[in-house]
PDB file of C-alpha atoms in Angstrom:
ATOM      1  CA  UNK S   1       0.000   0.000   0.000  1.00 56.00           C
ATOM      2  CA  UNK S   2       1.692   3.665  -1.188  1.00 69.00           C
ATOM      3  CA  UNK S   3       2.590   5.409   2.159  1.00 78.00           C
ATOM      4  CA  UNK S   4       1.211   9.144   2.348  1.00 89.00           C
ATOM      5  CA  UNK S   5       3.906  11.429   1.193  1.00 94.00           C
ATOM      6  CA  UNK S   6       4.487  14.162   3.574  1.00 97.00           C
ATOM      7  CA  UNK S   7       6.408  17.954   3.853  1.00 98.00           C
ATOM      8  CA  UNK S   8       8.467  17.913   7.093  1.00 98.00           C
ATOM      9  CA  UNK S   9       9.695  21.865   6.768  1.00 98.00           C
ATOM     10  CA  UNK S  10      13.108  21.871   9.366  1.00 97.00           C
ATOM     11  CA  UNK S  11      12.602  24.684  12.095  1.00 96.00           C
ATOM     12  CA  UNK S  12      16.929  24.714  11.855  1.00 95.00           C
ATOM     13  CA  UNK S  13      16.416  27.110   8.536  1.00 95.00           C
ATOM     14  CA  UNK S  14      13.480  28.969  10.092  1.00 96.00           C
ATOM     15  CA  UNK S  15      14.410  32.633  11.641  1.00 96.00           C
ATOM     16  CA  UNK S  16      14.416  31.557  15.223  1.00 95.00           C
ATOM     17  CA  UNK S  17      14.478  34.804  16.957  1.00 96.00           C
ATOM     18  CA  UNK S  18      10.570  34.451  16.198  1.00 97.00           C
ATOM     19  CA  UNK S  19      10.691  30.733  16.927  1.00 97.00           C
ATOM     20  CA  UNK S  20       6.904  30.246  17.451  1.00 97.00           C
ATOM     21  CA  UNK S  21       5.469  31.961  14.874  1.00 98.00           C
ATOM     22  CA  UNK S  22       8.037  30.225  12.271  1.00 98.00           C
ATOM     23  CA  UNK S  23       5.882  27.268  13.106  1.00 98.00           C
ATOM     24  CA  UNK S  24       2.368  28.596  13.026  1.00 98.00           C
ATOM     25  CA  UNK S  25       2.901  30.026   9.933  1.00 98.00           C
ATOM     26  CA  UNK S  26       4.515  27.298   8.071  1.00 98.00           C
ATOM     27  CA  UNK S  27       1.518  24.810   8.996  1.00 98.00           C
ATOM     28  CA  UNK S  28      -1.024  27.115   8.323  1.00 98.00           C
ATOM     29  CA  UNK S  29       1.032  27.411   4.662  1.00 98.00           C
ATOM     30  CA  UNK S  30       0.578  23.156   4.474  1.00 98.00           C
ATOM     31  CA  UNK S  31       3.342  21.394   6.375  1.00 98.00           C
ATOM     32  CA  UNK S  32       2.467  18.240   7.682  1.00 98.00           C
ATOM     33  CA  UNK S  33       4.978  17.795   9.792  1.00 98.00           C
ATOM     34  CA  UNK S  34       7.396  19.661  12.123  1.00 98.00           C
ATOM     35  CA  UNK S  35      11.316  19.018  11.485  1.00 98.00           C
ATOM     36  CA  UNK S  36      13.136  19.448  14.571  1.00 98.00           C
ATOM     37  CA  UNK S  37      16.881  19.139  14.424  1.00 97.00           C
ATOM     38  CA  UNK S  38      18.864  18.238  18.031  1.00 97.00           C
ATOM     39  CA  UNK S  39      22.404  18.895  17.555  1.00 96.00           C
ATOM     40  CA  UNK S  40      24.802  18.892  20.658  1.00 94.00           C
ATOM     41  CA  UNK S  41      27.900  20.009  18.880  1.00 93.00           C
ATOM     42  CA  UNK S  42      29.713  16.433  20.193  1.00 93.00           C
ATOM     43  CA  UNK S  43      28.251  14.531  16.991  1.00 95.00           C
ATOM     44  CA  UNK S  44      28.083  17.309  15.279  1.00 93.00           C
ATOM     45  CA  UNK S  45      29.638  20.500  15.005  1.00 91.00           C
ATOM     46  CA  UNK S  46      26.336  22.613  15.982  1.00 93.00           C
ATOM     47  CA  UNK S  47      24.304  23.266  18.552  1.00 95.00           C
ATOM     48  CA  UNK S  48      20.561  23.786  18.369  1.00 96.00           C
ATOM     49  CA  UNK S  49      17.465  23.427  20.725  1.00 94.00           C
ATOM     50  CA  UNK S  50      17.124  21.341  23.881  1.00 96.00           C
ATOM     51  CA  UNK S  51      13.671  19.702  25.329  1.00 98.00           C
ATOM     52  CA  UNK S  52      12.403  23.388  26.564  1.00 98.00           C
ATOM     53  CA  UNK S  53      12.117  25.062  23.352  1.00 97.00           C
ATOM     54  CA  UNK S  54      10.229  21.984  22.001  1.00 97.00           C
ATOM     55  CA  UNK S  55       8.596  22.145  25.385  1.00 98.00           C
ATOM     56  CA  UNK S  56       7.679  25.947  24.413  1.00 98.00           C
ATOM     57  CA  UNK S  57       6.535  25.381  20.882  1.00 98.00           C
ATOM     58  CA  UNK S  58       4.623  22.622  21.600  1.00 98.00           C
ATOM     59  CA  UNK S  59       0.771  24.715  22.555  1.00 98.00           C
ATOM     60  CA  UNK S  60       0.964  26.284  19.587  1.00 98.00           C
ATOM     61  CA  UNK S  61       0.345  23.197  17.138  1.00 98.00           C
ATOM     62  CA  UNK S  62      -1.291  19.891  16.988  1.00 98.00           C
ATOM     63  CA  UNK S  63       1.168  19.111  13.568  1.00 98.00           C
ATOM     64  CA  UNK S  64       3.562  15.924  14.507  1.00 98.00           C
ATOM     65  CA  UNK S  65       6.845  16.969  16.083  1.00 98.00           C
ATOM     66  CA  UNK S  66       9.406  15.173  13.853  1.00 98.00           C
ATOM     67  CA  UNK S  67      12.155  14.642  16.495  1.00 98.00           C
ATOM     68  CA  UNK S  68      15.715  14.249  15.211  1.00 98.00           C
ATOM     69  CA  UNK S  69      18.259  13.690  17.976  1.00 98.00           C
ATOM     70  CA  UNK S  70      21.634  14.212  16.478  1.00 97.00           C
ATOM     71  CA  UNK S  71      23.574  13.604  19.853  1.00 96.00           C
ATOM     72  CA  UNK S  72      26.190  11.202  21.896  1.00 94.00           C
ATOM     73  CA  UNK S  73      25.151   9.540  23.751  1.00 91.00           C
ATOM     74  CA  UNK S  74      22.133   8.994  22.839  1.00 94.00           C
ATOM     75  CA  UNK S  75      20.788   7.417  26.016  1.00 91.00           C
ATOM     76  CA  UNK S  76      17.241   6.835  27.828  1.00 94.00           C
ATOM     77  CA  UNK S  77      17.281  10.395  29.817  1.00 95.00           C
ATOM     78  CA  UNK S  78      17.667  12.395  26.747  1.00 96.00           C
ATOM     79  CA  UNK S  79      15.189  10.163  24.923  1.00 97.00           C
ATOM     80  CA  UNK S  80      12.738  11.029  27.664  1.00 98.00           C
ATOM     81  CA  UNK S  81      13.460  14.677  28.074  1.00 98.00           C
ATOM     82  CA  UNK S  82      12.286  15.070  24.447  1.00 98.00           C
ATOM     83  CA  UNK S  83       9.631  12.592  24.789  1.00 98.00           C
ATOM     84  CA  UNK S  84       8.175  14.665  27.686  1.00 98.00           C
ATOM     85  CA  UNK S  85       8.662  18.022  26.009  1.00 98.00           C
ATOM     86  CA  UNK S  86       5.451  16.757  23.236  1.00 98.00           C
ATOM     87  CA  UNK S  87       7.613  14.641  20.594  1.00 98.00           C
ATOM     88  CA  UNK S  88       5.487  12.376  18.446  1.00 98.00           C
ATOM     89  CA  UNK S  89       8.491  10.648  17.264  1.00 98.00           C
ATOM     90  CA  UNK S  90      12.278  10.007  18.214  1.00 98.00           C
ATOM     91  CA  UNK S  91      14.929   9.652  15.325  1.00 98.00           C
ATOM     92  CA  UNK S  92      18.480   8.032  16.792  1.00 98.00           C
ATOM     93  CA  UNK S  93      21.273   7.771  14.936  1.00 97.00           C
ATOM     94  CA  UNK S  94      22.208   4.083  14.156  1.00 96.00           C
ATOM     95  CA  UNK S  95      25.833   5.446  14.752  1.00 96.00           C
ATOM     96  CA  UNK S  96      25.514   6.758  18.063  1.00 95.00           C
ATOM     97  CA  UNK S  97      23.627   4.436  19.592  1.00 94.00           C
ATOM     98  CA  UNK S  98      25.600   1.252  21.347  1.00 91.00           C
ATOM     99  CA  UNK S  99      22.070  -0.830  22.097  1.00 95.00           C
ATOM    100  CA  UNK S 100      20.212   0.694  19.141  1.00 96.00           C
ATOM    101  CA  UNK S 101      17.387  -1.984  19.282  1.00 97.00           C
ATOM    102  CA  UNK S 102      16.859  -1.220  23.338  1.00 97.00           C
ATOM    103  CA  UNK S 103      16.796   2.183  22.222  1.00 97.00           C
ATOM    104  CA  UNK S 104      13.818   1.464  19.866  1.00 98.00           C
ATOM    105  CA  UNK S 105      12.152  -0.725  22.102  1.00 98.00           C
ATOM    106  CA  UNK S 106      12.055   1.828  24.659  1.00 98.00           C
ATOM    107  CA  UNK S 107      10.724   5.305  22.302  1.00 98.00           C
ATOM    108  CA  UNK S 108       7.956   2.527  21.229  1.00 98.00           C
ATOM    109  CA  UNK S 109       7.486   1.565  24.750  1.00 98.00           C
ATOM    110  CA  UNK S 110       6.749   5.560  25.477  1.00 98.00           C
ATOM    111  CA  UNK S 111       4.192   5.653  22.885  1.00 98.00           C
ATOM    112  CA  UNK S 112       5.976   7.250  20.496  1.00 98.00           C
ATOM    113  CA  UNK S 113       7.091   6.590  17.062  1.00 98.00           C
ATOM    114  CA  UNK S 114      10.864   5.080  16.411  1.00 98.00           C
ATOM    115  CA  UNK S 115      12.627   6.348  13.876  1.00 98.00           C
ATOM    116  CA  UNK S 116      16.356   5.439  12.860  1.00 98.00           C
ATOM    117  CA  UNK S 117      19.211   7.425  11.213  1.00 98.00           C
ATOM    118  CA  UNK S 118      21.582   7.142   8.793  1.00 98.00           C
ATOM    119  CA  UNK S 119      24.538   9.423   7.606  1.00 97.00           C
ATOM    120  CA  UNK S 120      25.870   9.615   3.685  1.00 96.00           C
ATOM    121  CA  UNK S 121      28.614   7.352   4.934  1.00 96.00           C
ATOM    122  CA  UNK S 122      26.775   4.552   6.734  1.00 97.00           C
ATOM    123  CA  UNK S 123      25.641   1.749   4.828  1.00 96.00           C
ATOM    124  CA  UNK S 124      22.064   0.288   4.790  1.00 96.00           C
ATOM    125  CA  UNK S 125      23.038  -2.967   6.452  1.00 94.00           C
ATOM    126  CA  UNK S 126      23.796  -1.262   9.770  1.00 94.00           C
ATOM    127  CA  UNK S 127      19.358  -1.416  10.044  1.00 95.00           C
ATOM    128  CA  UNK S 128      18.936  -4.895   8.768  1.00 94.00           C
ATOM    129  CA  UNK S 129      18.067  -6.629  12.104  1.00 96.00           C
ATOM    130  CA  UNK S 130      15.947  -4.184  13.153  1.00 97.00           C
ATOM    131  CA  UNK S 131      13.878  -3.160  10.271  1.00 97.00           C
ATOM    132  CA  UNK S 132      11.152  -4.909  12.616  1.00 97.00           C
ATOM    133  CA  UNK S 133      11.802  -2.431  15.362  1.00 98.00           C
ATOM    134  CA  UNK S 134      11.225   1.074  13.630  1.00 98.00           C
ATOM    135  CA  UNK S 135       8.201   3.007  12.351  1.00 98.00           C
ATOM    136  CA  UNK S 136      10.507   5.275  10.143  1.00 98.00           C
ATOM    137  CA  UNK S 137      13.819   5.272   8.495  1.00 98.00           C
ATOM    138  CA  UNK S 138      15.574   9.202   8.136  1.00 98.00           C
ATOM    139  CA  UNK S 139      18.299   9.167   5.497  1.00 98.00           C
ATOM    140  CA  UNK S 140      20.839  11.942   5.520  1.00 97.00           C
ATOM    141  CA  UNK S 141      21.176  13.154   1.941  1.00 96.00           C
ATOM    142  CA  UNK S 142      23.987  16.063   3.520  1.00 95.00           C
ATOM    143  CA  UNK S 143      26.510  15.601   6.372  1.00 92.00           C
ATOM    144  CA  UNK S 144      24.581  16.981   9.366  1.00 88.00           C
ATOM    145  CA  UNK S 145      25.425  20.114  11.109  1.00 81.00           C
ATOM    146  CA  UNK S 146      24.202  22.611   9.044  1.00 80.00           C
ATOM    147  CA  UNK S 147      21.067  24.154   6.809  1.00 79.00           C
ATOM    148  CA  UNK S 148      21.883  25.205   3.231  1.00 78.00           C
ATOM    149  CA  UNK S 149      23.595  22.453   1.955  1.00 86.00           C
ATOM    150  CA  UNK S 150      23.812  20.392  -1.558  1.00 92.00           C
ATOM    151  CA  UNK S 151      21.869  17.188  -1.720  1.00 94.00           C
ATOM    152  CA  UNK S 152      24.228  14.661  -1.807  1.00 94.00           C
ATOM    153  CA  UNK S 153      23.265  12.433  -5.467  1.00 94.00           C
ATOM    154  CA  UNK S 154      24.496   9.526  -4.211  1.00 95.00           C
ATOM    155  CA  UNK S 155      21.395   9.058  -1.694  1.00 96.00           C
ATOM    156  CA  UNK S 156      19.535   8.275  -4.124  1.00 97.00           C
ATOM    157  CA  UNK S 157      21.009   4.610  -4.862  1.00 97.00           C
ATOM    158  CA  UNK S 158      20.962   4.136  -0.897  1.00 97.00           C
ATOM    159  CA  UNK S 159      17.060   4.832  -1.389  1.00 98.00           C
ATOM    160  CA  UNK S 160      16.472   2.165  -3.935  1.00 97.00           C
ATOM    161  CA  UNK S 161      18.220  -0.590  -1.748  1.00 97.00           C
ATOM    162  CA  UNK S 162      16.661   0.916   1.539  1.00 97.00           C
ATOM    163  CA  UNK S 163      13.400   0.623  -0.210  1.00 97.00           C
ATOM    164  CA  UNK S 164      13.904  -3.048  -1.063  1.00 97.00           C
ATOM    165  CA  UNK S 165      14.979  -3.905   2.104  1.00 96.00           C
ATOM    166  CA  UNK S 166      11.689  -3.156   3.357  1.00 97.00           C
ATOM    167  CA  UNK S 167       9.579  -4.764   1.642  1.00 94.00           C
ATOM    168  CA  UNK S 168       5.664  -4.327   2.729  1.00 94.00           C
ATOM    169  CA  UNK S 169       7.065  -3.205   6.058  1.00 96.00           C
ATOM    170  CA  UNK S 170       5.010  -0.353   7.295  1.00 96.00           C
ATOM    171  CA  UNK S 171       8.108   2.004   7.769  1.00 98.00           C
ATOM    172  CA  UNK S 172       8.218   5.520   6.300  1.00 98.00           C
ATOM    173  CA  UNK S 173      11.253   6.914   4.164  1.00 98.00           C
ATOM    174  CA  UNK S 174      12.272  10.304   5.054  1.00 98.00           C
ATOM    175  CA  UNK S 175      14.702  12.336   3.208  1.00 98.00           C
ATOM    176  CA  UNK S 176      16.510  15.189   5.120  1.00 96.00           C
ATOM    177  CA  UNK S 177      19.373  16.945   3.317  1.00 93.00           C
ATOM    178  CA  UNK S 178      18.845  19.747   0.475  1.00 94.00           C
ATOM    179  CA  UNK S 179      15.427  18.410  -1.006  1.00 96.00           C
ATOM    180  CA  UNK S 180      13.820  20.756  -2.786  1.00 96.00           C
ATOM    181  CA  UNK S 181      11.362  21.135  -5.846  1.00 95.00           C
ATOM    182  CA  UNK S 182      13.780  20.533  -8.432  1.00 95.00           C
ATOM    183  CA  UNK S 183      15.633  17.176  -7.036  1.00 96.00           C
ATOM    184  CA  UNK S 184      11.999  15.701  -4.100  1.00 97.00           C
ATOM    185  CA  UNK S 185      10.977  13.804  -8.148  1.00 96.00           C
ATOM    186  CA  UNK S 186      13.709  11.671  -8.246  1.00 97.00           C
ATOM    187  CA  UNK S 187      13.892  11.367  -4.104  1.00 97.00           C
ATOM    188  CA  UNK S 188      10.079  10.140  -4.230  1.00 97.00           C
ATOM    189  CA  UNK S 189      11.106   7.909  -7.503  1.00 96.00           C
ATOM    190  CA  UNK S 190      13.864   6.268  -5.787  1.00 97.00           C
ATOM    191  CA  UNK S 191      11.035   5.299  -2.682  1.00 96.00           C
ATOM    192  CA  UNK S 192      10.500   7.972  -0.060  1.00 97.00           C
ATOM    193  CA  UNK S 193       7.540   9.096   1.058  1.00 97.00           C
ATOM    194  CA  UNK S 194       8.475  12.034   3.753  1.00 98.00           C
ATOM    195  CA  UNK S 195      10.411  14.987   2.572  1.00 98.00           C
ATOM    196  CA  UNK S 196      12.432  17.314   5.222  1.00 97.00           C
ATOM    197  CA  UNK S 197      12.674  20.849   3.842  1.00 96.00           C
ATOM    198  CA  UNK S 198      14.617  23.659   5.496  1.00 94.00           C
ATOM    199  CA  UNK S 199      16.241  26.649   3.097  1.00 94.00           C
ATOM    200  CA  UNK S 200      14.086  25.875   0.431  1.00 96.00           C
ATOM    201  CA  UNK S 201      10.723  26.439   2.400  1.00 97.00           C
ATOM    202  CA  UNK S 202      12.334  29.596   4.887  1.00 96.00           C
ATOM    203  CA  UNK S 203      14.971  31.330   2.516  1.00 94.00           C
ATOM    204  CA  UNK S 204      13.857  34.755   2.649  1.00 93.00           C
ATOM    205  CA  UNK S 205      11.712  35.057   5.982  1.00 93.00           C
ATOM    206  CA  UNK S 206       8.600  35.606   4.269  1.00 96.00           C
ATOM    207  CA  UNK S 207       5.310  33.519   5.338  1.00 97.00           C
ATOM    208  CA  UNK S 208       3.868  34.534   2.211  1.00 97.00           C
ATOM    209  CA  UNK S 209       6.070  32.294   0.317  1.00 98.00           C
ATOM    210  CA  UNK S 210       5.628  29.207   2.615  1.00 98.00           C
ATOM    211  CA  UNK S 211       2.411  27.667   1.013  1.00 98.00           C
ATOM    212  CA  UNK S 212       3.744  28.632  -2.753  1.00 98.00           C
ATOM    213  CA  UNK S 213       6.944  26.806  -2.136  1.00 97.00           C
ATOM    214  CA  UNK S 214       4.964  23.703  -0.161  1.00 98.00           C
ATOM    215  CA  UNK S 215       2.668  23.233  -2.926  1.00 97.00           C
ATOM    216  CA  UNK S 216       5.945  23.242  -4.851  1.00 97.00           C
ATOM    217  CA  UNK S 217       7.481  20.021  -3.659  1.00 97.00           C
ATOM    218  CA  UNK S 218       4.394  18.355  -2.976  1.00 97.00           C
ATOM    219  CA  UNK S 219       3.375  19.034  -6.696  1.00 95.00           C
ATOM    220  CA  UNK S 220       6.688  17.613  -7.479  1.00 95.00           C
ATOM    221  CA  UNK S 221       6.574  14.190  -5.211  1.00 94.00           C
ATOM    222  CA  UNK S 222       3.224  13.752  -6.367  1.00 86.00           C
ATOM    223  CA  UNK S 223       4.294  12.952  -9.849  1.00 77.00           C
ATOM    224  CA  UNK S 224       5.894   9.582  -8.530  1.00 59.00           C
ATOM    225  CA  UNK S 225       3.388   7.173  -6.987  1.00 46.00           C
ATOM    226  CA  UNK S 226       5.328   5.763  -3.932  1.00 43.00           C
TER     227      UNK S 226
END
């Protein structure tokens, strides 16, 4: 059964001196998710938000909080800090976490959903025992750290082979690294379904251009059938 394909815009590109509003007005322009980006600058070389701005943003939507802990370690504390502050789900890094199906077992055991991370560098076969453990699979098309940056082609083979090694699995691909209108096509033809957004939804500041540029890449993952 074709998965829904979703717009997961990344708060990390949004103008964050007016945090809150960033958010209200990008799902009132037609996200369907919220992209939130936990760097610690150990595994990588930023630093974003901790569990009290999610805890502050949270009131102000009812759209899923995409959690996505960039962090070591990446242990059950952290895990529930965010879980606490209104995450809906909790992305882990297959290469920061020692126990990584524990880890799963205990985000599903919350109630949440479990997602799992990979970088550009980190093959596919690092999930293959525990494709029964996840809800969601986040592949880095960039190095994380930063907004801005060039989708990385190569992701698009690891798709493909991600994609078979699911099979009818009920696990969502998500995308996160430089998607935008021109390149989500061939990202949704390859076999994702969720697409994370940052400069190419915020560039500029301007809410007015949220919904055109929304509309955009869903118009342009919608000409693949997932």
């Amino acid at each position: 059964m074709p998965r829904s394909q979703l717009i997961a815009p990344s708060i990390l590109a949004s103008d964050l001196s007016k945090l809150g509003q960033e958010v209200v007005d990008v799902v009132k322009a037609g996200a369907d998710w919220i992209h939130i980006d936990i760097m610690d600058g150990h595994f990588t070389k930023n630093i974003t938000f901790g569990p009290d701005v999610l805890k502050a943003i949270r009131p102000l939507t009812n759209a899923v909080f995409d959690t996505h802990l960039m962090i070591t370690p990446c242990e059950e504390p952290y895990i529930k800090a965010f879980i606490d502050a209104g995450s809906d789900i909790i992305t882990v890094h297959a290469e920061t976490c020692l126990h990584l199906q524990r880890t799963l077992k205990y985000i599903s055991s919350a109630g949440k959903k479990a997602g799992v991370a990979l970088n550009p560098a980190t093959p596919e076969h690092m999930i293959e025992y525990i494709l029964d453990d996840i809800d969601l699979l986040l592949i880095m098309s960039v190095n994380p750290g930063f907004s801005g940056q060039t989708f990385i082609p190569q992701s698009l083979q690891k798709i493909r082979r991600i994609k078979n090694m699911i099979g009818n699995r009920p696990i969502d691909i998500e995308v996160d690294g430089g998607i935008n209108e021109n390149n989500v096509q061939y990202v949704a033809e390859a076999g994702a379904n969720i697409y994370v957004s940052g400069s190419a939804i915020y560039q500029g500041g301007n809410p007015q251009t949220y919904a055109s540029r929304i509309s955009a890449i869903r118009c342009a993952a919608k000409k693949i059938s997932v």
